[in-house]
Short mmCIF file of C-alpha atoms in Angstrom, two decimals:
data_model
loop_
_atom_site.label_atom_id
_atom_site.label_comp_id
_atom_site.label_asym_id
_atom_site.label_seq_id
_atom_site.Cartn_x
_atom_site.Cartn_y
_atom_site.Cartn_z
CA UNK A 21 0.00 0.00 0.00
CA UNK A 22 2.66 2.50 0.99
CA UNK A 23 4.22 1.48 -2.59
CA UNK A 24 1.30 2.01 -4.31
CA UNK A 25 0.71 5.63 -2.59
CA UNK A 26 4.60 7.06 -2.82
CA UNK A 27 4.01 5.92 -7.06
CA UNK A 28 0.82 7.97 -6.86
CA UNK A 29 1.83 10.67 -5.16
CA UNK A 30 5.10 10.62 -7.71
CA UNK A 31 2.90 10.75 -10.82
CA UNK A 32 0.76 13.65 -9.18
CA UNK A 33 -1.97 11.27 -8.80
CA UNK A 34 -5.10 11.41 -6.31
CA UNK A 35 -4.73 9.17 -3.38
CA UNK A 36 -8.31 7.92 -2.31
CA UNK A 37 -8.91 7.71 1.20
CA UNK A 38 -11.19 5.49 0.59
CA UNK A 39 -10.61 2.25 -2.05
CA UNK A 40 -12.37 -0.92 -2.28
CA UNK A 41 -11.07 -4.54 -3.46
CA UNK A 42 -13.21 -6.60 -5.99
CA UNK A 43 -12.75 -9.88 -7.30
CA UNK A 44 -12.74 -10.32 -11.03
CA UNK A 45 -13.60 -13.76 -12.30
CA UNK A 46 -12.51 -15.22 -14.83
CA UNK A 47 -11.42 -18.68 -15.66
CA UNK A 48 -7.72 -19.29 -17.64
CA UNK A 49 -4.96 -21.54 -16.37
CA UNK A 50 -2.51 -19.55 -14.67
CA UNK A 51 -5.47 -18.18 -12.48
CA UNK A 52 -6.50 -21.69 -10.16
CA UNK A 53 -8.96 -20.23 -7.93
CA UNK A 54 -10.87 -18.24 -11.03
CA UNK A 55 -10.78 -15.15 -9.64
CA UNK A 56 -8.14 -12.24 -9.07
CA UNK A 57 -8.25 -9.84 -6.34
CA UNK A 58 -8.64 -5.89 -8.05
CA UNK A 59 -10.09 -2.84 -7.42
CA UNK A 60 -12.45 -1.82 -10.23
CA UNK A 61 -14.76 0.83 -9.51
CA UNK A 62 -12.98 2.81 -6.54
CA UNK A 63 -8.96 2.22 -7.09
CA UNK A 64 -6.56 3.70 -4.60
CA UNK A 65 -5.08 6.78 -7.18
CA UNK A 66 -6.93 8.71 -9.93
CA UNK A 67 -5.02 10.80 -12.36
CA UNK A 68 -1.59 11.89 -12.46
CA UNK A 69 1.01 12.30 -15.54
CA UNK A 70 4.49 11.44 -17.00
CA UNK A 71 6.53 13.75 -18.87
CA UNK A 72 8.26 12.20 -22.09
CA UNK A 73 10.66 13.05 -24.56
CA UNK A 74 9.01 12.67 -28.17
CA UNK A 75 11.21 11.18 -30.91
CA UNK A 76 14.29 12.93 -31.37
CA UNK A 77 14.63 14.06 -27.65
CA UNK A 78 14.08 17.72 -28.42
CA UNK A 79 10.42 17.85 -27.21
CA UNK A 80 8.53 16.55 -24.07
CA UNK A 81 4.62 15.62 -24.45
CA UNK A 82 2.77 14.54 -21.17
CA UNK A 83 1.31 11.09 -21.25
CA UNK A 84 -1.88 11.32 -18.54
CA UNK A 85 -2.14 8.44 -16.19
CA UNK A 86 -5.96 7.31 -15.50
CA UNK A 87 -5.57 5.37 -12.58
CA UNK A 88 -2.81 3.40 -10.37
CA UNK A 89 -4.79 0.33 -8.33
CA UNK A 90 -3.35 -2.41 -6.39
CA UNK A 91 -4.07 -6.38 -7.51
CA UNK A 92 -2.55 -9.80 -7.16
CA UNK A 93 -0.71 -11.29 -9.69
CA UNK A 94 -1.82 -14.34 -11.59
CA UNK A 95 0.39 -16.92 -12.66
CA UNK A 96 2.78 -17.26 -15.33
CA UNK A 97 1.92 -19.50 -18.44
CA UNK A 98 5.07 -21.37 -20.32
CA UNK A 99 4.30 -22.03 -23.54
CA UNK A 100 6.63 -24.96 -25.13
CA UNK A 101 8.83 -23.71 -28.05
CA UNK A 102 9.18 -27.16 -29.10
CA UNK A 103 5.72 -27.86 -30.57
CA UNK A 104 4.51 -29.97 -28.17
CA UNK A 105 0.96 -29.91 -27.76
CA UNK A 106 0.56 -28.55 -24.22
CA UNK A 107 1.99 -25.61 -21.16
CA UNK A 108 3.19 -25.92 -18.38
CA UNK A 109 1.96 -23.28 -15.50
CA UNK A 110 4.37 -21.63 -13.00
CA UNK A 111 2.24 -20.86 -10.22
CA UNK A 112 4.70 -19.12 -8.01
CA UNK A 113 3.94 -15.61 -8.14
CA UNK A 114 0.31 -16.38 -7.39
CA UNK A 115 -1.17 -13.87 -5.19
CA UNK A 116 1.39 -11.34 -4.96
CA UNK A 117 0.60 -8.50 -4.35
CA UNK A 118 1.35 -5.52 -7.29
CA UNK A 119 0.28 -2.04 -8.69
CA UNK A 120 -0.80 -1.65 -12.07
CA UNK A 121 -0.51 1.78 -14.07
CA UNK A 122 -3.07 3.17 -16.89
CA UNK A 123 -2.64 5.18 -18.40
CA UNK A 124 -5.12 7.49 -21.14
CA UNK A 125 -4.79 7.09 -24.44
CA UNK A 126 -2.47 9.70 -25.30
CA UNK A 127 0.70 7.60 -26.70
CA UNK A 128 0.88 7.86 -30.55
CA UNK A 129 3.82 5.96 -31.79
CA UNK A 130 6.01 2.55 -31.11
CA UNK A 131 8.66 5.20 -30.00
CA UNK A 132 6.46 7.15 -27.43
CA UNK A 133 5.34 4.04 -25.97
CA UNK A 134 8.70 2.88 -25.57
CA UNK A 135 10.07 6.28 -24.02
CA UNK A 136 7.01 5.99 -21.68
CA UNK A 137 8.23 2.71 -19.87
CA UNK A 138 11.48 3.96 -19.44
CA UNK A 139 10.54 6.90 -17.66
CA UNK A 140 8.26 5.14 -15.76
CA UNK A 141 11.64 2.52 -14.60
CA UNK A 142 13.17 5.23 -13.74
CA UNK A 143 10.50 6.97 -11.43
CA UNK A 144 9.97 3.24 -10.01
CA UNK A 145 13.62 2.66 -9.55
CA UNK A 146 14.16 6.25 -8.10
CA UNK A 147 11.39 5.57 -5.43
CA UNK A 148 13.21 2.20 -4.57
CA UNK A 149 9.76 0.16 -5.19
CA UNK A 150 10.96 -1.65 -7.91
CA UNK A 151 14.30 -3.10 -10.26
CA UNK A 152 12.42 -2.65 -13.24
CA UNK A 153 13.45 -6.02 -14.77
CA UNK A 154 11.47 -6.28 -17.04
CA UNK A 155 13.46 -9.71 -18.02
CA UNK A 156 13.04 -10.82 -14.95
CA UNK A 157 9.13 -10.00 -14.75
CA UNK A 158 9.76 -6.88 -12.03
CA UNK A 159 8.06 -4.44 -14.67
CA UNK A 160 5.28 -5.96 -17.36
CA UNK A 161 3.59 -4.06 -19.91
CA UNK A 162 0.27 -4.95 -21.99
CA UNK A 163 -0.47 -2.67 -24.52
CA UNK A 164 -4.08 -1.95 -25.82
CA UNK A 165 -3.60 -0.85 -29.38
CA UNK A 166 -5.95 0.87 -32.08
CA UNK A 167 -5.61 2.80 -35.22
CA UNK A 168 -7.86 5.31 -37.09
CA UNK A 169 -7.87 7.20 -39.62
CA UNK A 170 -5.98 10.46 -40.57
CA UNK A 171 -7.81 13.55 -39.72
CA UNK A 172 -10.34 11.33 -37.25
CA UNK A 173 -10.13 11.43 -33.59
CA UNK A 174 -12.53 8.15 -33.08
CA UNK A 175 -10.20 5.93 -31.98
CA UNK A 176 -10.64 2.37 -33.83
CA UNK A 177 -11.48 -1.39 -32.42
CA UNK A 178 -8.42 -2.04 -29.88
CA UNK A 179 -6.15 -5.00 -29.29
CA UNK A 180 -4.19 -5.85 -26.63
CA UNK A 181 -0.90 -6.88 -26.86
CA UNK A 182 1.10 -9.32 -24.02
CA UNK A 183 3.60 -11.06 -23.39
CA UNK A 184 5.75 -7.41 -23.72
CA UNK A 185 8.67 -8.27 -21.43
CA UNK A 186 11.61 -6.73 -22.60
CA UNK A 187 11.94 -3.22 -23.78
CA UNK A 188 13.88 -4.57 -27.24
CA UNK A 189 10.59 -5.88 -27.90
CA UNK A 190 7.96 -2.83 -27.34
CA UNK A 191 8.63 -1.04 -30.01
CA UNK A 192 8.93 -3.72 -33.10
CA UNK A 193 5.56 -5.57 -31.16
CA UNK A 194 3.85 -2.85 -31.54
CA UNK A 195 5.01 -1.90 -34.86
CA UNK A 196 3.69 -5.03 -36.01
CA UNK A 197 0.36 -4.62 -34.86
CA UNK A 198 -0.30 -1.19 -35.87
CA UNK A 199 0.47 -2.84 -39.47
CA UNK A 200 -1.91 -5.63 -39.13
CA UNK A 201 -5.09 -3.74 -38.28
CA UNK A 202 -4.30 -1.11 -41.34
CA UNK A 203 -3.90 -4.22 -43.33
CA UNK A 204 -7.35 -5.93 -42.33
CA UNK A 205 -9.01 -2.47 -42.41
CA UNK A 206 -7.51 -1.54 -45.88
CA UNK A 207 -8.90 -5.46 -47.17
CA UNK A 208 -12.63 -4.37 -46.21
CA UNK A 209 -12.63 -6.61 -43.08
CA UNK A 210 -13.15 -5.19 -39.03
CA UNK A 211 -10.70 -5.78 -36.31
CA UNK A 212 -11.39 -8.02 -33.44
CA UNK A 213 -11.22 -7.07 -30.24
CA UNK A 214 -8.99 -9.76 -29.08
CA UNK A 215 -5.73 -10.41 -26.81
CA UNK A 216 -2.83 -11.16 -29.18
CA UNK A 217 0.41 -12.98 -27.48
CA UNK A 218 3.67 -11.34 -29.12
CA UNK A 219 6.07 -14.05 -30.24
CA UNK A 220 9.71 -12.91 -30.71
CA UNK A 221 11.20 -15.67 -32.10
CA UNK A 222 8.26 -15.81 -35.08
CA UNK A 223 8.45 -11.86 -34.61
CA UNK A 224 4.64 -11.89 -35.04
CA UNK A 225 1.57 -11.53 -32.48
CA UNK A 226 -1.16 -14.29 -32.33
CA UNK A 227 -4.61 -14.08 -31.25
CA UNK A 228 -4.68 -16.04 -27.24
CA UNK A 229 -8.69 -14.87 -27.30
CA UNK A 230 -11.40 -13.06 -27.98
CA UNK A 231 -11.50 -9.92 -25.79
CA UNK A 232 -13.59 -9.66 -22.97
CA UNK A 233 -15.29 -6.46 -21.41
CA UNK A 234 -15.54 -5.37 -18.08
CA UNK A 235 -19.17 -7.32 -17.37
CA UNK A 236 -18.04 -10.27 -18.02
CA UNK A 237 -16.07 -10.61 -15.12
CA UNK A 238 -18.78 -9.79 -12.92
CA UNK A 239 -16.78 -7.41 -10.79
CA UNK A 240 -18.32 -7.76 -7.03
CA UNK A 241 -16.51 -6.31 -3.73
CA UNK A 242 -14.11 -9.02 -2.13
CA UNK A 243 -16.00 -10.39 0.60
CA UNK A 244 -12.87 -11.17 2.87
CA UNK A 245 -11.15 -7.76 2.47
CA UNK A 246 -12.80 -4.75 3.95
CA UNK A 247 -12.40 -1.35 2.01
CA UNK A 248 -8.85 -0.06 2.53
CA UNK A 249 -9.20 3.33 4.64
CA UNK A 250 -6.04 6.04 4.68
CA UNK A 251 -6.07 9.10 6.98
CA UNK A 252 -4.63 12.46 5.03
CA UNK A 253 -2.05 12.32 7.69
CA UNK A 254 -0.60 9.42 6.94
CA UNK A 255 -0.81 10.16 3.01
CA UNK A 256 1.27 12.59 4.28
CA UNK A 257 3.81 11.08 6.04
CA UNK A 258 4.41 9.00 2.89
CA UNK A 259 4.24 12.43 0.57
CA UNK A 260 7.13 13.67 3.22
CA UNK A 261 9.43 10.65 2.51
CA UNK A 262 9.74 10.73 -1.18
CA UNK A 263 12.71 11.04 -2.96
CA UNK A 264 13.90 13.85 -5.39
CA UNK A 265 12.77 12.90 -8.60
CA UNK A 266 14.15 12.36 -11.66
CA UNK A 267 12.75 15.51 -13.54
CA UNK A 268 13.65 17.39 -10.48
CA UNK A 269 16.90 16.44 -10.13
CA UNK A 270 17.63 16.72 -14.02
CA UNK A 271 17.07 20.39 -13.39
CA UNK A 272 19.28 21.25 -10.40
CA UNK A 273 21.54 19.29 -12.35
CA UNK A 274 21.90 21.25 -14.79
CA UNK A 275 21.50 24.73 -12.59
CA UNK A 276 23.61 23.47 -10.08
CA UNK A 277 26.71 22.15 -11.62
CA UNK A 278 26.55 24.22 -15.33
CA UNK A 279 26.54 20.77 -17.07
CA UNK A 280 24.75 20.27 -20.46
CA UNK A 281 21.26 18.38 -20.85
CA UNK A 282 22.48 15.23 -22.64
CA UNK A 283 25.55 14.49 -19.81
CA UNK A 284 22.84 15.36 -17.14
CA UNK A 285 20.31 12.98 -18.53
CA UNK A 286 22.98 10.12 -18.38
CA UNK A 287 24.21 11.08 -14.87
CA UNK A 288 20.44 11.09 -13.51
CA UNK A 289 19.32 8.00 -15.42
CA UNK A 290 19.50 5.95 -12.55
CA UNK A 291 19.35 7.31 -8.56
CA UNK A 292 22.52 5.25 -7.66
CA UNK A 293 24.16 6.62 -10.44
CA UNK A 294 23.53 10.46 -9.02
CA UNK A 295 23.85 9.57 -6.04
CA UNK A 296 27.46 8.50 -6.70
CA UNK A 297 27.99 11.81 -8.69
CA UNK A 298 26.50 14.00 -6.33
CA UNK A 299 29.17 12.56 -3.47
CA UNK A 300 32.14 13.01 -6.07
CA UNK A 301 31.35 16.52 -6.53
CA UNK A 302 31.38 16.41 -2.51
CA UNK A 303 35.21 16.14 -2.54
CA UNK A 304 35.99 17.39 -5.81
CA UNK A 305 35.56 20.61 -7.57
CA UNK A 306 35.61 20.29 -11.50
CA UNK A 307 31.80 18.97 -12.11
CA UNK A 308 32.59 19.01 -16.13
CA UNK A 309 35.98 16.68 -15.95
CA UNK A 310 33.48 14.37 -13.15
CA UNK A 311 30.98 13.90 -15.52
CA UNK A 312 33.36 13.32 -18.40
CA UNK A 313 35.06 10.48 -16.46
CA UNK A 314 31.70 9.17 -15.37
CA UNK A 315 30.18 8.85 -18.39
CA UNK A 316 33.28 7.67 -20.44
CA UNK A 317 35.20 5.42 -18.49
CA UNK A 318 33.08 4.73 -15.53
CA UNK A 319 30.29 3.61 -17.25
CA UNK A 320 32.74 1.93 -19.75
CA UNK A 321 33.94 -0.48 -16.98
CA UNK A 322 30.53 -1.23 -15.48
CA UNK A 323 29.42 -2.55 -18.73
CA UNK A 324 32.47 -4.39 -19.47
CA UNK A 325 31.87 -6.58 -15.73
CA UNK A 326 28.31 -6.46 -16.49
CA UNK A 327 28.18 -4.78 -12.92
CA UNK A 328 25.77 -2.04 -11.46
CA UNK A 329 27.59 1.10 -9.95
CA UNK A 330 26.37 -0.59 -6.52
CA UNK A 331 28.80 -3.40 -6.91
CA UNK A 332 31.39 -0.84 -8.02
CA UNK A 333 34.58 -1.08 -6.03
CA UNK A 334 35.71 2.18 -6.59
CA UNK A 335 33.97 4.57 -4.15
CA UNK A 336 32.69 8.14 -4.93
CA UNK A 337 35.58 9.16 -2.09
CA UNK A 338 38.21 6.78 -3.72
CA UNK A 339 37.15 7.97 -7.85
CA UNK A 340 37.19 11.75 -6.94
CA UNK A 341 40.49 11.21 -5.10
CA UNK A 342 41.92 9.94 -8.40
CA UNK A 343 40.61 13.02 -10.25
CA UNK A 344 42.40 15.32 -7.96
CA UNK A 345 45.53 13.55 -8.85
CA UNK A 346 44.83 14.01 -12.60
CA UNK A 347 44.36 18.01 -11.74
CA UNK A 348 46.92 18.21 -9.64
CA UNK A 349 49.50 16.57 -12.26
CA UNK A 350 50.66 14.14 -10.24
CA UNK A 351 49.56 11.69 -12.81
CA UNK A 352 48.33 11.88 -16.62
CA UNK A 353 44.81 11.42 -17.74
CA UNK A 354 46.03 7.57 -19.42
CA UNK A 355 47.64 6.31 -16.40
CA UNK A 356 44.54 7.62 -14.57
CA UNK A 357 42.75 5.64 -16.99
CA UNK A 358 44.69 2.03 -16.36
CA UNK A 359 44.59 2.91 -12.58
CA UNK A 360 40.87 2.98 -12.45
CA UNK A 361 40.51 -0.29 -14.14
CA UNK A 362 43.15 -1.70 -11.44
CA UNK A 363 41.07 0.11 -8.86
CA UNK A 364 38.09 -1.62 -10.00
CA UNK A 365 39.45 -5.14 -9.91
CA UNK A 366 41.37 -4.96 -6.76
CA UNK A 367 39.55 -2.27 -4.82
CA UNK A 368 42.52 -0.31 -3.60
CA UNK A 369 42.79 3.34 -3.69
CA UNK A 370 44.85 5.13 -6.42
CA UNK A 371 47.63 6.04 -4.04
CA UNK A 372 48.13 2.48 -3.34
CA UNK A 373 48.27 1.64 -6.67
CA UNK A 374 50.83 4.16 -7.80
CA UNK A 375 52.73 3.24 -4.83
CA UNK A 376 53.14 -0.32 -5.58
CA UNK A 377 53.57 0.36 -9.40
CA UNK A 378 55.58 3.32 -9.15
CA UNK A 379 53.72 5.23 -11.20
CA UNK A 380 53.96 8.85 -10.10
CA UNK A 381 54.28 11.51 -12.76
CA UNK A 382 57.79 12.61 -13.58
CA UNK A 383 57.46 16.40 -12.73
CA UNK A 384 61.21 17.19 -12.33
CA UNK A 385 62.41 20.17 -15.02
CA UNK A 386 65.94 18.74 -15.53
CA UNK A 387 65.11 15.16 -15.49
CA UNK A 388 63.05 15.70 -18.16
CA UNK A 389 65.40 18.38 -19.97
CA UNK A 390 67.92 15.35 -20.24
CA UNK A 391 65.12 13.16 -21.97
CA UNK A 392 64.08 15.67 -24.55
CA UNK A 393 67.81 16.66 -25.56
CA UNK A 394 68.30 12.68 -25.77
CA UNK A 395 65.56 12.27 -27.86
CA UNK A 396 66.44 15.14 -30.06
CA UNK A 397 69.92 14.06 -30.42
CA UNK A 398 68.31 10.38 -31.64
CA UNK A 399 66.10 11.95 -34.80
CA UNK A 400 68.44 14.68 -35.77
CA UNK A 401 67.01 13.66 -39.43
CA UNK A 402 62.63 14.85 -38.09
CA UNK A 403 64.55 17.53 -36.55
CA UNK A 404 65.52 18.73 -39.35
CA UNK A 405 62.42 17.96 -41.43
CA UNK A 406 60.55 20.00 -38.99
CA UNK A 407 62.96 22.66 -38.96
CA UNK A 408 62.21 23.47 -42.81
CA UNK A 409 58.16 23.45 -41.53
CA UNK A 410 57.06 19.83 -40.99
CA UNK A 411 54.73 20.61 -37.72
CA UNK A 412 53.61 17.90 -37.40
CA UNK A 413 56.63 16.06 -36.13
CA UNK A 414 56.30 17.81 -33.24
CA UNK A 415 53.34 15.33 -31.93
CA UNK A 416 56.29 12.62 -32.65
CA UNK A 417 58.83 13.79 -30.64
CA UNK A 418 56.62 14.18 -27.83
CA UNK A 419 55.58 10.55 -28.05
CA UNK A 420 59.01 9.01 -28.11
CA UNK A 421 59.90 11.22 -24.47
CA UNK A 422 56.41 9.77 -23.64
CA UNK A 423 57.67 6.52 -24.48
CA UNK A 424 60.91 6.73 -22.65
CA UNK A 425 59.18 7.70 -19.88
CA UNK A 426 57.19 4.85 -19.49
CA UNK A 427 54.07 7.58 -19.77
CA UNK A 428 55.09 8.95 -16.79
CA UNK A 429 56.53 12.86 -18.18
CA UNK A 430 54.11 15.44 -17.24
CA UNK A 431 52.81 16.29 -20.59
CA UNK A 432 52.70 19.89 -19.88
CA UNK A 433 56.25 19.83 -19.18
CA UNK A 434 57.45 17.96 -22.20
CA UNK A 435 55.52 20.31 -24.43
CA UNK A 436 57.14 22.86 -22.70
CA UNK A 437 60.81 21.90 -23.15
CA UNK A 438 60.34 20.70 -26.46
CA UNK A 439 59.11 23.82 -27.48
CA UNK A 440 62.35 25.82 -26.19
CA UNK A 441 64.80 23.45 -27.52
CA UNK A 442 62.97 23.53 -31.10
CA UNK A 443 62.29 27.33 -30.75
CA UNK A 444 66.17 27.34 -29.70
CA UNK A 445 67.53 25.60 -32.41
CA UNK A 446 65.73 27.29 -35.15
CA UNK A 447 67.41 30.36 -33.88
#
């Protein structure tokens, strides 16, 4: 219940104070008692809305949400892939309890509808009330689906869609039946209300049954629940706990720390993922080079363990104490690189690390005067080449003192002396 009220509240929804539960008969296998515990006529939220980006990104379009009520689940229905003529019934998830979300019909495309579920993840995953799995059956989505004609605003004879459980699938499911019904209409036939079952190995969507309406359920109240009662003040207790929210932090983002819309909308994609930001940018004062380490090579390395940045052994205090040593120029921005990956696998901090490997940056003036004038001395021939105006070479010589140095020259420095010596000899 609170779950169901801190996702109504999110959605600026109407929690009812008063709700009732109903049971909704029907018979089908994965339902053995023949009924499923609802609420119909007097759910627990009315209204709210989710703000999505169109296709493109560049606009946002509301998407109205019609009601949020709590139900138990039903069981889950394997269908053989083998041909064998019969299904087996996993009955394990029987009676727990969930909250479903309707929304109004105000999602026009494949694309919308997929931009839709993600934003609702991420306001589910940013109230901690669910993973959003949707591979793992955390998040499901059945999608009713009608066409009509262009410059009509009847809408048509509606499908529903199942059997939607990953988001790879949404969009080409639904692409697929937005086709068929223009194809039966366009033949001079009608389309069925029906439930269709996508298939993604046949990448079609075939009819389960005939669509039922609401009275043939024969909706009555649940005669061993009592109506489910919440005072305002408690509403508001629940109202007082929620989280900042992802449109809400997205902004202060980007007010906050200067940082442009596309690397704020990856930083606040997930709440653990601003969270470990946000306590960076505690300790550390550059919120640009953060993000650009974040996004680039932070990310990089959680998808490479197939790891979430909760199982990430590089703490917010440990990461932004390796960007200080970037700034400071104690070490360069590659060995920063292959000491987070070391950081990552053996959890030690970066000063351990560069202890152990001796990797601190080379910052002394004269030690590196005696590489460049050896290196120099080595390719009198480029010298001479870029003497008469080949630039270029320049980026060469400072690789080979790079390369003598094992990477550790302070880049800065080697530019710098290279650029005397050069200047010098050209006279």
């Amino acid at each position: 219940v609170e779950y169901a009220v801190m996702m109504i509240l999110a959605v600026g929804g109407e929690v009812q104070n008063h709700s009732i539960f109903a049971r909704k008969n029907y018979f089908y296998p994965d339902l053995p008692k023949g009924y499923q515990i609802s609420q119909y006529i007097h759910p627990l939220g009315l209204g709210g809305k989710m703000n999505i980006s169109t296709v493109g990104g560049n606009k946002r379009k509301i998407i109205r949400i019609k009601r949020i009520h709590l139900e138990e689940d039903a069981g889950k229905l394997l269908h053989s892939e083998r041909g064998e003529n019969y299904s087996r019934v996993d009955y394990n998830r029987c009676g727990v309890p969930l909250i479903e979300i309707v929304s109004e019909p105000d999602i026009a495309s494949p694309a919308e509808a997929y931009n839709y579920l993600l934003k609702l993840r991420q306001v589910l995953q940013y109230l901690g009330i669910c993973t959003g799995d949707m591979e793992k059956g955390h998040l499901r989505c059945d999608a009713n689906v009608s066409v009509h004609p262009k410059g009509t605003t009847e809408l048509g004879v509606r499908t529903e869609l199942k059997n939607l459980n990953s988001f790879k699938f949404i969009e080409k499911a639904l692409d697929y039946e937005i086709m068929r019904q223009i194809s039966v209409i366009e033949s001079g036939r009608q389309v069925e209300q029906c439930t269709m079952m996508w298939d993604e190995k046949k990448q079609t969507a075939e009819m389960m049954r005939t669509k039922e309406e609401s009275e043939d359920y024969r909706y009555f109240p649940e005669p061993d629940l009592p109506p489910l009662v919440l005072a305002d003040k408690q509403v508001e207790l629940w109202r007082a706990e929620l989280p900042e929210l992802p449109d809400a932090r997205y902004s202060r983002f980007v007010e906050h720390y200067g940082l442009s819309g596309y690397d704020v909308g990856i930083l606040t994609e997930s709440r653990d993922l601003a969270d470990y930001y946000e306590v960076v940018m505690s300790k550390y004062n550059d919120a640009k080079m953060a993000a650009n380490w974040m996004i680039n090579d932070v990310l990089m390395l959680l998808n490479d363990r197939n790891i979430s940045i909760g199982e990430f052994k590089v703490t917010p205090v440990m990461f932004s104490g390796l960007l200080s040593l970037v700034q400071s120029g104690e070490i360069s921005g590659k060995m920063a690189g292959n000491i987070l990956s070391q950081m990552a696998d053996t959890g030690q901090t970066a000063g351990e690390i560069i202890k152990k490997e001796g990797l601190s940056q080379i910052k002394d003036y004269d030690t590196i005067e005696n590489i460049v004038n050896s290196v120099l001395d080595k390719e009198k021939e480029n010298v001479r080449k870029y003497l008469s105006g080949k630039n270029r070479l320049f980026d060469h010589f400072v690789g080979q003192v790079m390369k003598q140095t094992e990477g550790k020259a302070n880049p800065e420095l080697v530019n710098k002396i290279l650029r005397e010596k050069l200047n010098g000899l050209a006279g």
